[in-house]
Short mmCIF file of C-alpha atoms in Angstrom, two decimals:
data_model
loop_
_atom_site.label_atom_id
_atom_site.label_comp_id
_atom_site.label_asym_id
_atom_site.label_seq_id
_atom_site.Cartn_x
_atom_site.Cartn_y
_atom_site.Cartn_z
CA MET T 11 -49.51 23.22 26.17
CA LYS T 12 -46.40 23.66 28.21
CA SER T 13 -43.13 23.87 26.42
CA LEU T 14 -40.68 21.04 26.94
CA PRO T 15 -37.53 21.67 28.94
CA LYS T 16 -34.49 22.14 26.73
CA TYR T 17 -32.77 18.98 28.00
CA ALA T 18 -35.89 16.90 27.23
CA LEU T 19 -36.06 18.34 23.73
CA ALA T 20 -32.38 17.53 23.29
CA LEU T 21 -32.98 13.96 24.41
CA MET T 22 -35.87 13.60 21.99
CA LEU T 23 -33.79 15.00 19.14
CA ALA T 24 -30.93 12.65 19.99
CA ALA T 25 -33.29 9.71 20.16
CA GLY T 26 -34.84 10.76 16.88
CA THR T 27 -31.42 11.05 15.28
CA SER T 28 -30.47 7.59 16.54
CA ALA T 29 -33.71 6.15 15.25
CA CYS T 30 -33.16 7.77 11.86
CA TYR T 31 -29.59 6.48 11.77
CA ALA T 32 -30.73 2.98 12.70
CA GLN T 33 -33.38 3.16 10.02
CA GLN T 34 -30.78 4.28 7.47
CA VAL T 35 -28.49 1.40 8.43
CA LYS T 36 -31.37 -1.05 8.10
CA GLU T 37 -32.17 0.29 4.66
CA LEU T 38 -28.73 -0.44 3.24
CA PRO T 39 -29.02 -3.04 0.47
CA GLY T 40 -27.62 -6.50 1.06
CA ILE T 41 -26.82 -9.83 -0.56
CA LYS T 42 -26.76 -13.35 0.84
CA SER T 43 -23.97 -15.90 0.65
CA ASN T 44 -23.40 -19.45 1.83
CA VAL T 45 -19.63 -19.22 1.25
CA GLU T 46 -16.88 -17.03 2.71
CA THR T 47 -15.14 -16.15 -0.56
CA ILE T 48 -17.11 -14.41 -3.28
CA THR T 49 -16.43 -12.63 -6.59
CA TYR T 50 -16.54 -9.02 -7.67
CA VAL T 51 -16.69 -8.04 -11.34
CA LEU T 52 -15.73 -4.71 -12.89
CA ASN T 53 -17.52 -3.55 -16.03
CA GLY T 54 -18.85 -7.05 -16.68
CA THR T 55 -15.48 -8.52 -17.70
CA GLU T 56 -12.75 -8.08 -15.08
CA ARG T 57 -13.39 -10.84 -12.55
CA HIS T 58 -11.78 -11.09 -9.09
CA ALA T 59 -12.72 -14.38 -7.48
CA ASP T 60 -10.92 -13.96 -4.17
CA TRP T 61 -12.97 -11.44 -2.14
CA LYS T 62 -13.11 -12.78 1.42
CA ILE T 63 -16.12 -11.65 3.44
CA SER T 64 -14.65 -9.86 6.48
CA PRO T 65 -17.26 -8.54 8.95
CA GLU T 66 -14.51 -7.52 11.37
CA GLN T 67 -13.29 -4.76 9.01
CA LYS T 68 -16.27 -2.43 9.58
CA PRO T 69 -16.36 -1.54 6.72
CA ASP T 70 -14.61 -3.97 4.42
CA ARG T 71 -13.51 -1.54 1.72
CA LEU T 72 -12.96 -2.03 -2.01
CA SER T 73 -11.35 0.92 -3.78
CA VAL T 74 -12.39 0.87 -7.42
CA GLU T 75 -10.29 2.73 -9.93
CA CYS T 76 -12.63 4.65 -12.21
CA ASN T 77 -10.93 4.88 -15.59
CA GLN T 78 -14.18 5.95 -17.26
CA LYS T 79 -17.10 8.15 -16.27
CA VAL T 80 -19.04 5.30 -14.65
CA THR T 81 -17.64 1.94 -13.53
CA LYS T 82 -20.04 -0.96 -13.12
CA VAL T 83 -19.24 -3.00 -9.98
CA ALA T 84 -20.99 -6.30 -9.26
CA PHE T 85 -20.58 -8.57 -6.24
CA VAL T 86 -21.58 -12.17 -6.93
CA THR T 87 -22.06 -14.95 -4.36
CA ASP T 88 -23.14 -18.56 -4.81
CA VAL T 89 -26.81 -17.52 -4.39
CA ASP T 90 -27.08 -13.77 -4.94
CA SER T 91 -25.64 -10.69 -6.63
CA ILE T 92 -25.76 -6.91 -6.47
CA THR T 93 -24.59 -4.23 -8.93
CA PHE T 94 -23.69 -0.56 -8.54
CA ASN T 95 -22.63 2.23 -10.88
CA VAL T 96 -19.60 3.92 -9.31
CA LYS T 97 -18.00 7.30 -10.09
CA VAL T 98 -14.89 9.02 -8.72
CA GLY T 99 -15.67 10.24 -5.21
CA ASP T 100 -18.57 7.84 -4.61
CA THR T 101 -18.80 5.86 -1.37
CA ILE T 102 -21.41 3.11 -1.57
CA GLN T 103 -22.21 0.76 1.31
CA PHE T 104 -24.10 -2.53 1.46
CA TYR T 105 -24.19 -5.68 3.55
CA VAL T 106 -23.04 -9.20 2.77
CA LEU T 107 -24.93 -11.68 4.91
CA GLN T 108 -22.95 -14.90 5.11
CA LYS T 109 -24.95 -17.81 6.47
CA GLY T 110 -24.24 -18.34 10.16
CA LYS T 111 -21.97 -15.29 10.41
CA GLU T 112 -22.18 -11.64 11.42
CA LYS T 113 -23.25 -9.47 8.50
CA ALA T 114 -20.35 -7.69 6.85
CA LEU T 115 -20.62 -3.97 6.15
CA THR T 116 -18.95 -3.61 2.75
CA GLU T 117 -17.95 -0.34 1.11
CA ILE T 118 -17.09 0.57 -2.48
CA VAL T 119 -15.06 3.76 -2.97
CA GLY T 120 -14.56 5.27 -6.41
CA VAL T 121 -10.99 6.54 -6.79
CA PRO T 122 -9.18 8.31 -9.66
CA LYS T 123 -7.02 6.59 -12.24
CA ASN T 124 -4.10 4.91 -10.47
CA VAL T 125 -1.58 4.29 -13.27
CA ASN T 126 -0.01 6.68 -15.79
CA PHE T 127 2.09 4.81 -18.34
CA THR T 128 3.03 7.48 -20.87
CA LYS T 129 4.13 6.66 -24.41
CA LYS T 130 7.68 7.56 -23.41
CA TYR T 131 7.56 5.26 -20.36
CA ILE T 132 6.23 2.40 -22.49
CA ARG T 133 8.97 2.84 -25.10
CA GLU T 134 11.63 2.73 -22.39
CA HIS T 135 10.23 -0.36 -20.62
CA GLN T 136 8.51 -2.54 -23.24
CA GLY T 137 9.89 -6.09 -23.15
CA LYS T 138 12.44 -5.27 -20.43
CA PHE T 139 12.82 -6.04 -16.76
CA SER T 140 14.44 -4.13 -13.91
CA VAL T 141 15.88 -5.15 -10.54
CA GLU T 142 15.79 -2.53 -7.80
CA VAL T 143 16.43 -1.87 -4.11
CA PRO T 144 14.26 1.27 -3.93
CA GLU T 145 15.16 3.84 -1.28
CA VAL T 146 11.76 4.42 0.37
CA HIS T 147 11.05 0.67 0.14
CA GLU T 148 14.28 0.01 2.07
CA LEU T 149 13.21 2.55 4.67
CA ALA T 150 9.85 0.75 5.09
CA ASN T 151 11.65 -2.56 5.58
CA ILE T 152 13.93 -1.00 8.20
CA LEU T 153 10.85 0.20 10.11
CA VAL T 154 9.57 -3.37 10.07
CA ALA T 155 12.96 -4.78 11.09
CA ILE T 156 13.17 -2.70 14.28
CA SER T 157 9.52 -3.28 15.21
CA SER T 158 8.65 -5.68 18.01
CA ILE T 159 7.33 -8.38 15.67
CA GLY T 160 10.01 -7.68 13.06
CA GLN T 161 12.55 -8.87 15.61
CA GLN T 162 10.68 -12.19 15.91
CA ASP T 163 9.16 -13.02 12.51
CA SER T 164 11.84 -14.54 10.27
CA ASN T 165 9.47 -14.59 7.30
CA MET T 166 9.13 -10.80 7.35
CA VAL T 167 12.76 -10.14 8.24
CA ASP T 168 15.94 -12.05 7.42
CA MET T 169 17.91 -11.74 10.67
CA THR T 170 20.85 -13.93 9.58
CA THR T 171 23.00 -11.42 7.67
CA PRO T 172 25.71 -8.93 8.67
CA TYR T 173 23.57 -6.28 6.96
CA HIS T 174 20.74 -6.94 9.43
CA LYS T 175 23.18 -6.45 12.31
CA GLU T 176 24.26 -3.12 10.83
CA VAL T 177 20.62 -2.07 10.45
CA MET T 178 19.85 -2.92 14.06
CA ALA T 179 22.98 -1.19 15.36
CA HIS T 180 22.17 1.99 13.43
CA PHE T 181 18.37 2.20 13.76
CA ALA T 182 17.44 0.41 17.02
CA PRO T 183 18.17 3.59 19.02
CA TYR T 184 15.21 5.15 17.18
CA LYS T 185 12.72 2.38 17.99
CA ASN T 186 10.79 4.78 20.25
CA HIS T 187 10.17 7.27 17.45
CA PRO T 188 6.41 8.03 17.03
CA ILE T 189 6.26 6.21 13.66
CA MET T 190 7.15 3.01 15.50
CA ASP T 191 4.01 3.39 17.64
CA VAL T 192 2.04 3.20 14.39
CA VAL T 193 3.97 0.20 13.05
CA ASN T 194 3.78 -1.72 16.33
CA ARG T 195 0.06 -0.98 16.64
CA HIS T 196 -0.63 -2.60 13.25
CA ILE T 197 1.96 -5.39 13.17
CA THR T 198 1.13 -7.23 16.36
CA LYS T 199 1.67 -10.98 15.99
CA VAL T 200 4.06 -13.43 14.37
CA PHE T 201 2.57 -15.05 11.23
CA ASP T 202 -0.65 -13.10 11.78
CA ASN T 203 -2.88 -12.40 8.79
CA GLU T 204 -3.78 -8.81 9.72
CA SER T 205 -0.16 -8.01 10.56
CA TYR T 206 0.94 -9.31 7.17
CA TRP T 207 -1.61 -7.22 5.31
CA TYR T 208 -0.22 -4.09 6.94
CA TYR T 209 3.36 -5.24 6.30
CA TYR T 210 2.58 -5.77 2.61
CA ALA T 211 0.82 -2.39 2.42
CA MET T 212 3.91 -0.67 3.84
CA LYS T 213 6.56 -2.19 1.61
CA MET T 214 4.52 -2.40 -1.59
CA ASN T 215 3.19 1.17 -1.50
CA ALA T 216 6.65 2.46 -0.55
CA CYS T 217 7.81 1.62 -4.08
CA ALA T 218 5.62 4.40 -5.47
CA TYR T 219 7.62 7.04 -3.56
CA VAL T 220 11.00 8.77 -3.89
CA PHE T 221 12.92 11.36 -1.91
CA ASP T 222 13.09 14.82 -3.46
CA LYS T 223 16.10 17.16 -3.19
CA LYS T 224 14.82 18.58 0.10
CA GLY T 225 14.56 15.14 1.69
CA SER T 226 10.79 15.02 1.49
CA ILE T 227 8.98 11.86 0.37
CA LYS T 228 6.78 12.30 -2.70
CA ASN T 229 4.84 10.02 -4.99
CA GLU T 230 6.72 9.42 -8.23
CA GLY T 231 3.50 9.86 -10.21
CA ILE T 232 3.73 6.74 -12.40
CA ILE T 233 1.70 4.47 -10.11
CA GLN T 234 -0.15 6.23 -7.32
CA LYS T 235 -0.87 3.18 -5.17
CA MET T 236 1.11 -0.05 -5.48
CA GLY T 237 -0.42 -2.06 -2.63
CA PHE T 238 -3.49 -4.29 -2.70
CA SER T 239 -6.66 -2.46 -3.68
CA ASN T 240 -8.62 -3.06 -0.44
CA GLN T 241 -5.95 -1.47 1.78
CA ASP T 242 -5.05 2.09 2.69
CA ASP T 243 -1.57 3.38 1.87
CA PRO T 244 0.42 3.63 5.16
CA ILE T 245 3.15 5.70 3.49
CA LEU T 246 0.67 8.37 2.40
CA VAL T 247 -1.14 8.36 5.76
CA ASN T 248 2.08 8.57 7.81
CA ARG T 249 4.37 10.43 5.41
CA ALA T 250 5.30 13.26 7.81
CA LEU T 251 6.31 10.81 10.56
CA ILE T 252 8.31 8.66 8.14
CA GLU T 253 10.13 11.72 6.80
CA ASP T 254 10.94 12.77 10.36
CA PHE T 255 12.29 9.29 11.18
CA ALA T 256 14.46 9.34 8.05
CA LYS T 257 15.95 12.73 8.98
CA LYS T 258 16.57 11.99 12.65
CA SER T 259 18.06 8.54 11.97
CA ASN T 260 20.19 9.80 9.05
CA PHE T 261 18.64 7.07 6.90
CA ARG T 262 19.62 8.58 3.55
CA GLU T 263 23.30 8.57 4.43
CA PHE T 264 23.03 4.93 5.61
CA TYR T 265 21.36 3.99 2.31
CA LYS T 266 24.02 5.85 0.31
CA GLN T 267 26.88 4.14 2.17
CA HIS T 268 25.39 0.71 1.42
CA GLN T 269 24.78 1.36 -2.27
CA PRO T 270 27.77 -0.83 -3.34
CA TYR T 271 26.25 -3.71 -1.35
CA TYR T 272 22.84 -3.19 -2.98
CA ASN T 273 24.47 -3.09 -6.42
CA GLU T 274 26.27 -6.36 -5.75
CA LEU T 275 22.99 -8.01 -4.69
CA MET T 276 21.21 -6.70 -7.78
CA GLN T 277 23.90 -8.13 -10.05
CA THR T 278 23.67 -11.52 -8.33
CA TYR T 279 19.91 -11.40 -8.73
CA ARG T 280 20.14 -10.78 -12.47
CA THR T 281 22.53 -13.69 -13.01
CA GLN T 282 20.45 -16.05 -10.87
CA ASN T 283 17.09 -15.12 -12.40
CA PRO T 284 16.86 -15.23 -16.21
CA ILE T 285 13.54 -13.41 -16.22
CA VAL T 286 13.24 -13.06 -19.99
CA GLN T 287 13.55 -16.86 -20.30
CA GLN T 288 10.88 -17.34 -17.63
CA GLN T 289 8.59 -14.87 -19.35
CA GLU T 290 8.92 -16.54 -22.74
CA TRP T 291 8.20 -19.98 -21.25
CA LEU T 292 5.12 -18.77 -19.36
CA GLU T 293 3.75 -16.91 -22.36
CA LYS T 294 4.06 -20.05 -24.47
CA MET T 295 2.45 -22.21 -21.77
CA PHE T 296 -0.49 -19.88 -21.04
CA GLY T 297 -0.95 -18.23 -24.43
CA PHE T 298 -0.88 -14.56 -23.39
CA LYS T 299 1.74 -11.91 -22.64
CA TYR T 300 2.78 -9.27 -20.13
CA GLY T 301 4.70 -6.16 -21.11
CA ASN T 302 7.24 -5.55 -18.37
CA TYR T 303 8.59 -6.97 -15.11
CA ARG T 304 9.90 -4.92 -12.24
CA VAL T 305 11.61 -6.80 -9.40
CA THR T 306 11.98 -4.98 -6.09
CA PHE T 307 13.68 -6.47 -3.08
CA SER T 308 15.31 -5.61 0.21
CA PRO T 309 18.22 -7.48 1.84
CA LEU T 310 15.97 -7.53 4.92
CA VAL T 311 13.09 -9.55 3.46
CA GLY T 312 12.91 -13.09 4.83
CA GLY T 313 10.40 -14.95 2.67
CA ALA T 314 7.22 -12.84 2.53
CA HIS T 315 6.62 -12.23 -1.17
CA SER T 316 3.85 -10.53 -3.11
CA THR T 317 3.09 -9.29 -6.60
CA MET T 318 0.82 -6.77 -8.32
CA GLY T 319 -0.06 -6.18 -11.95
CA PHE T 320 -0.77 -2.74 -13.44
CA GLU T 321 -2.19 -1.80 -16.85
CA ASP T 322 -2.58 1.46 -18.69
CA ASN T 323 -2.45 2.67 -22.27
CA GLY T 324 -2.26 -0.91 -23.57
CA PHE T 325 0.84 -1.70 -21.46
CA ASN T 326 1.06 -4.24 -18.62
CA GLN T 327 3.62 -4.13 -15.83
CA THR T 328 4.09 -6.76 -13.14
CA VAL T 329 5.86 -5.66 -9.96
CA MET T 330 7.30 -8.30 -7.65
CA PHE T 331 8.23 -7.70 -4.02
CA VAL T 332 10.61 -10.50 -3.09
CA LYS T 333 13.76 -11.50 -1.17
CA ARG T 334 17.37 -11.27 -2.34
CA ALA T 335 19.04 -14.10 -4.26
CA ASP T 336 21.50 -16.18 -2.26
CA LEU T 337 24.01 -18.93 -3.07
CA ASN T 338 24.13 -22.09 -0.96
CA PRO T 339 27.53 -23.85 -1.10
CA LYS T 340 25.77 -27.21 -0.63
CA TYR T 341 24.46 -27.08 -4.20
CA ASN T 342 25.95 -26.72 -7.67
CA GLU T 343 25.50 -23.66 -9.85
CA LYS T 344 22.34 -24.91 -11.59
CA VAL T 345 20.56 -26.02 -8.42
CA ASN T 346 21.33 -22.62 -6.90
CA GLU T 347 19.82 -21.03 -10.00
CA MET T 348 16.74 -23.23 -9.56
CA ARG T 349 16.43 -22.17 -5.91
CA ASN T 350 16.67 -18.48 -6.72
CA THR T 351 14.60 -18.55 -9.90
CA ARG T 352 11.79 -20.22 -7.98
CA VAL T 353 11.38 -17.11 -5.81
CA VAL T 354 10.61 -14.76 -8.68
CA PHE T 355 8.97 -17.35 -10.96
CA THR T 356 6.27 -18.17 -8.42
CA GLU T 357 5.45 -14.46 -8.24
CA ILE T 358 5.49 -13.91 -12.00
CA ASP T 359 3.28 -16.90 -12.70
CA HIS T 360 0.54 -15.68 -10.35
CA ASN T 361 -0.18 -13.26 -13.19
CA PHE T 362 -0.76 -16.25 -15.46
CA VAL T 363 -2.26 -18.76 -13.03
CA ASN T 364 -4.78 -16.44 -11.35
CA PRO T 365 -6.57 -15.33 -14.56
CA THR T 366 -6.70 -18.98 -15.69
CA SER T 367 -8.08 -20.10 -12.32
CA ASP T 368 -10.87 -17.54 -12.68
CA LYS T 369 -12.40 -19.82 -15.32
CA TYR T 370 -12.57 -22.67 -12.79
CA THR T 371 -13.65 -20.77 -9.67
CA LYS T 372 -16.72 -22.89 -8.92
CA GLN T 373 -14.80 -26.21 -9.03
CA ILE T 374 -11.89 -24.77 -7.02
CA ASN T 375 -14.17 -23.44 -4.30
CA GLU T 376 -15.92 -26.80 -3.99
CA ILE T 377 -12.82 -29.01 -4.02
CA PHE T 378 -10.59 -26.88 -1.76
CA ALA T 379 -13.32 -25.72 0.63
CA ASP T 380 -12.15 -27.98 3.47
CA ARG T 381 -8.86 -26.25 4.28
CA ALA T 382 -7.78 -28.87 6.81
CA LYS T 383 -7.34 -31.35 3.95
CA TRP T 384 -4.95 -29.06 2.06
CA VAL T 385 -3.16 -26.80 4.55
CA VAL T 386 -2.25 -26.72 8.22
CA GLU T 387 -3.16 -23.57 10.10
CA SER T 388 0.38 -22.36 10.73
CA ASN T 389 3.45 -21.02 8.97
CA GLY T 390 1.56 -18.08 7.48
CA THR T 391 -1.09 -20.14 5.64
CA SER T 392 -3.76 -17.82 7.07
CA ALA T 393 -2.77 -15.43 4.28
CA TYR T 394 -4.37 -17.97 1.89
CA GLY T 395 -7.80 -17.86 3.47
CA SER T 396 -9.91 -18.80 0.45
CA PRO T 397 -10.05 -22.08 -1.53
CA TYR T 398 -9.10 -20.04 -4.60
CA ASN T 399 -5.91 -18.73 -2.97
CA VAL T 400 -4.96 -22.16 -1.62
CA PHE T 401 -5.29 -23.74 -5.05
CA ASN T 402 -3.38 -20.93 -6.76
CA GLU T 403 -0.45 -21.34 -4.38
CA TYR T 404 -0.37 -25.08 -5.13
CA MET T 405 -0.56 -24.34 -8.84
CA THR T 406 2.04 -21.57 -9.05
CA TRP T 407 4.66 -23.73 -7.35
CA GLY T 408 3.62 -26.79 -9.38
CA ILE T 409 3.97 -24.92 -12.67
CA TYR T 410 7.53 -24.10 -11.67
CA SER T 411 8.30 -27.82 -11.62
CA LEU T 412 7.27 -28.00 -15.28
CA TYR T 413 9.57 -25.09 -16.10
CA CYS T 414 12.42 -26.96 -14.35
CA LEU T 415 11.71 -30.11 -16.39
CA ASP T 416 12.19 -28.10 -19.58
CA LYS T 417 15.19 -26.01 -18.52
CA PHE T 418 17.36 -28.18 -16.24
CA SER T 419 18.86 -31.66 -16.26
CA ALA T 420 17.16 -34.72 -14.81
CA GLU T 421 19.92 -34.95 -12.22
CA ASP T 422 19.44 -31.36 -11.04
CA ASN T 423 15.65 -31.82 -10.97
CA ALA T 424 16.11 -34.93 -8.85
CA THR T 425 17.99 -32.76 -6.35
CA PHE T 426 15.81 -29.67 -6.39
CA ILE T 427 12.18 -30.80 -6.72
CA PRO T 428 12.17 -32.85 -3.47
CA ILE T 429 13.64 -29.80 -1.69
CA MET T 430 10.80 -27.65 -3.03
CA GLU T 431 8.14 -30.22 -2.11
CA HIS T 432 9.55 -30.50 1.42
CA GLN T 433 9.56 -26.70 1.76
CA MET T 434 5.91 -26.46 0.71
CA GLU T 435 4.72 -29.28 2.96
CA GLN T 436 6.87 -29.01 6.08
CA LYS T 437 7.81 -25.33 6.20
CA ARG T 438 4.86 -23.62 4.53
CA GLY T 439 2.05 -25.98 5.51
CA PHE T 440 0.66 -26.99 2.08
CA ILE T 441 0.46 -30.61 3.16
CA ARG T 442 -0.63 -32.27 -0.12
CA PHE T 443 1.79 -30.46 -2.38
CA GLY T 444 4.10 -33.43 -3.00
CA ASP T 445 1.30 -35.60 -4.40
CA PHE T 446 -0.25 -32.64 -6.24
CA ASN T 447 3.08 -31.77 -7.82
CA GLN T 448 3.89 -35.33 -8.85
CA LYS T 449 0.48 -35.63 -10.54
CA LEU T 450 1.15 -32.40 -12.45
CA ILE T 451 4.60 -33.64 -13.49
CA SER T 452 3.23 -36.97 -14.68
CA LEU T 453 0.58 -35.23 -16.82
CA TYR T 454 3.26 -33.05 -18.39
CA LYS T 455 5.66 -35.90 -19.02
CA GLU T 456 2.91 -37.95 -20.69
CA ASN T 457 2.15 -35.04 -23.04
CA PRO T 458 4.57 -32.07 -23.10
CA GLN T 459 2.22 -30.35 -25.57
CA ILE T 460 -0.75 -30.52 -23.19
CA SER T 461 -2.74 -27.29 -23.03
CA ILE T 462 -3.08 -25.34 -19.80
CA ASP T 463 -6.84 -26.00 -19.79
CA GLU T 464 -6.26 -29.75 -20.05
CA LEU T 465 -3.81 -29.53 -17.16
CA TYR T 466 -6.37 -27.68 -15.05
CA THR T 467 -9.19 -30.08 -15.88
CA ASN T 468 -7.14 -33.19 -15.15
CA LEU T 469 -5.63 -31.76 -11.99
CA LEU T 470 -8.98 -30.61 -10.60
CA ASP T 471 -10.49 -34.04 -11.29
CA TRP T 472 -7.55 -35.64 -9.45
CA SER T 473 -7.91 -33.16 -6.55
CA LYS T 474 -11.61 -33.93 -6.28
CA ASP T 475 -10.87 -37.64 -5.96
CA VAL T 476 -8.19 -36.99 -3.33
CA GLN T 477 -10.50 -34.69 -1.37
CA ALA T 478 -13.25 -37.33 -1.35
CA LYS T 479 -10.91 -39.97 0.08
CA LEU T 480 -9.42 -37.88 2.87
#
């Protein structure tokens, strides 16, 4: 038998490799789903009901913090489930096959412990709250502000202040720095869902970092990753470029010169946001507690807010990423307090509303499945892609109305609540919020001692009736 030419053997080997690879891909396990939003469960108890199937991610990655030797991870759909045992360093792939959609390659990555709350840290922070304009966080917001979309999207960037003009005057000459190629490649459209995820990943993860004495950016070591769990950390990935931008633009001197301005904003924030009072009210309403609140903001943030909760060593910390407090001369002192308190309250109470909503996931997914009946596809509502997230945004803002009923006068409520309802419906696109909110208020007024579960049950029944009539 004649020997094969080398190129023919190479072709056969390549074909064989491709066939083996295709066979391996086919052999990945999979689960079926009739719905777009499913649940993942950690160790049988920690439920997350807002996993959106995203075939475009390739893969759609979930980083699982392994605080023990083996972490049990289950994905649960309306018709199927799959479970894996995950250890640090593991990468496990499977498919989610949503009916009528492209199958989604999904990946679980086991990562080390993310949070290190020492006994000393807990002693220093238990029952307290802080307000900060962190240095690396401000740098991340400046990168966004000088980006192409940052100069257009008023929700990401507040372009109305003298401070913004100073930022642009100082940093716009550096808009061609290589780090800006990265930012502009990922933040590409106004009010775009993917752009917002990257924006959040930048500013949230930035809060885990500080500058050392040499001007290098390093992780502080308390929380390794502060962004959402299914996203990479852009600060870690691009740290050398960000450090170079900071040095060439003389960022640290700019930040130092503006420290009196930041301090003034932080003091205004504290007076306008009685966080301890909010915390006590929410704990009484929902029946459970959180240990510590950390408010971070930048004078550059327009209205794009987020929050994350962290737990370690029996201590919980909620970090909020929000806008500055401001005073509108049109309103009296109390209405201004209501306006500013709303910003942080509706981030804090996600940490109370979301775990409560987890008990009602099935009803929420059924009632709020038809998005067109509850939101308009504009004004950033794409960030609330699941029925669960839509309902929670309705509920977090609605719960704030109940707080206002208890803490402010009828006259001030009559001024503020219509403003909030108009903002939700006309500016944010949650088109049924006024009716939803008034139903919630009426339930609370009828029985101020009503339990949170009774509120949920009554409100979901009302929402089901509304949905059926629309």
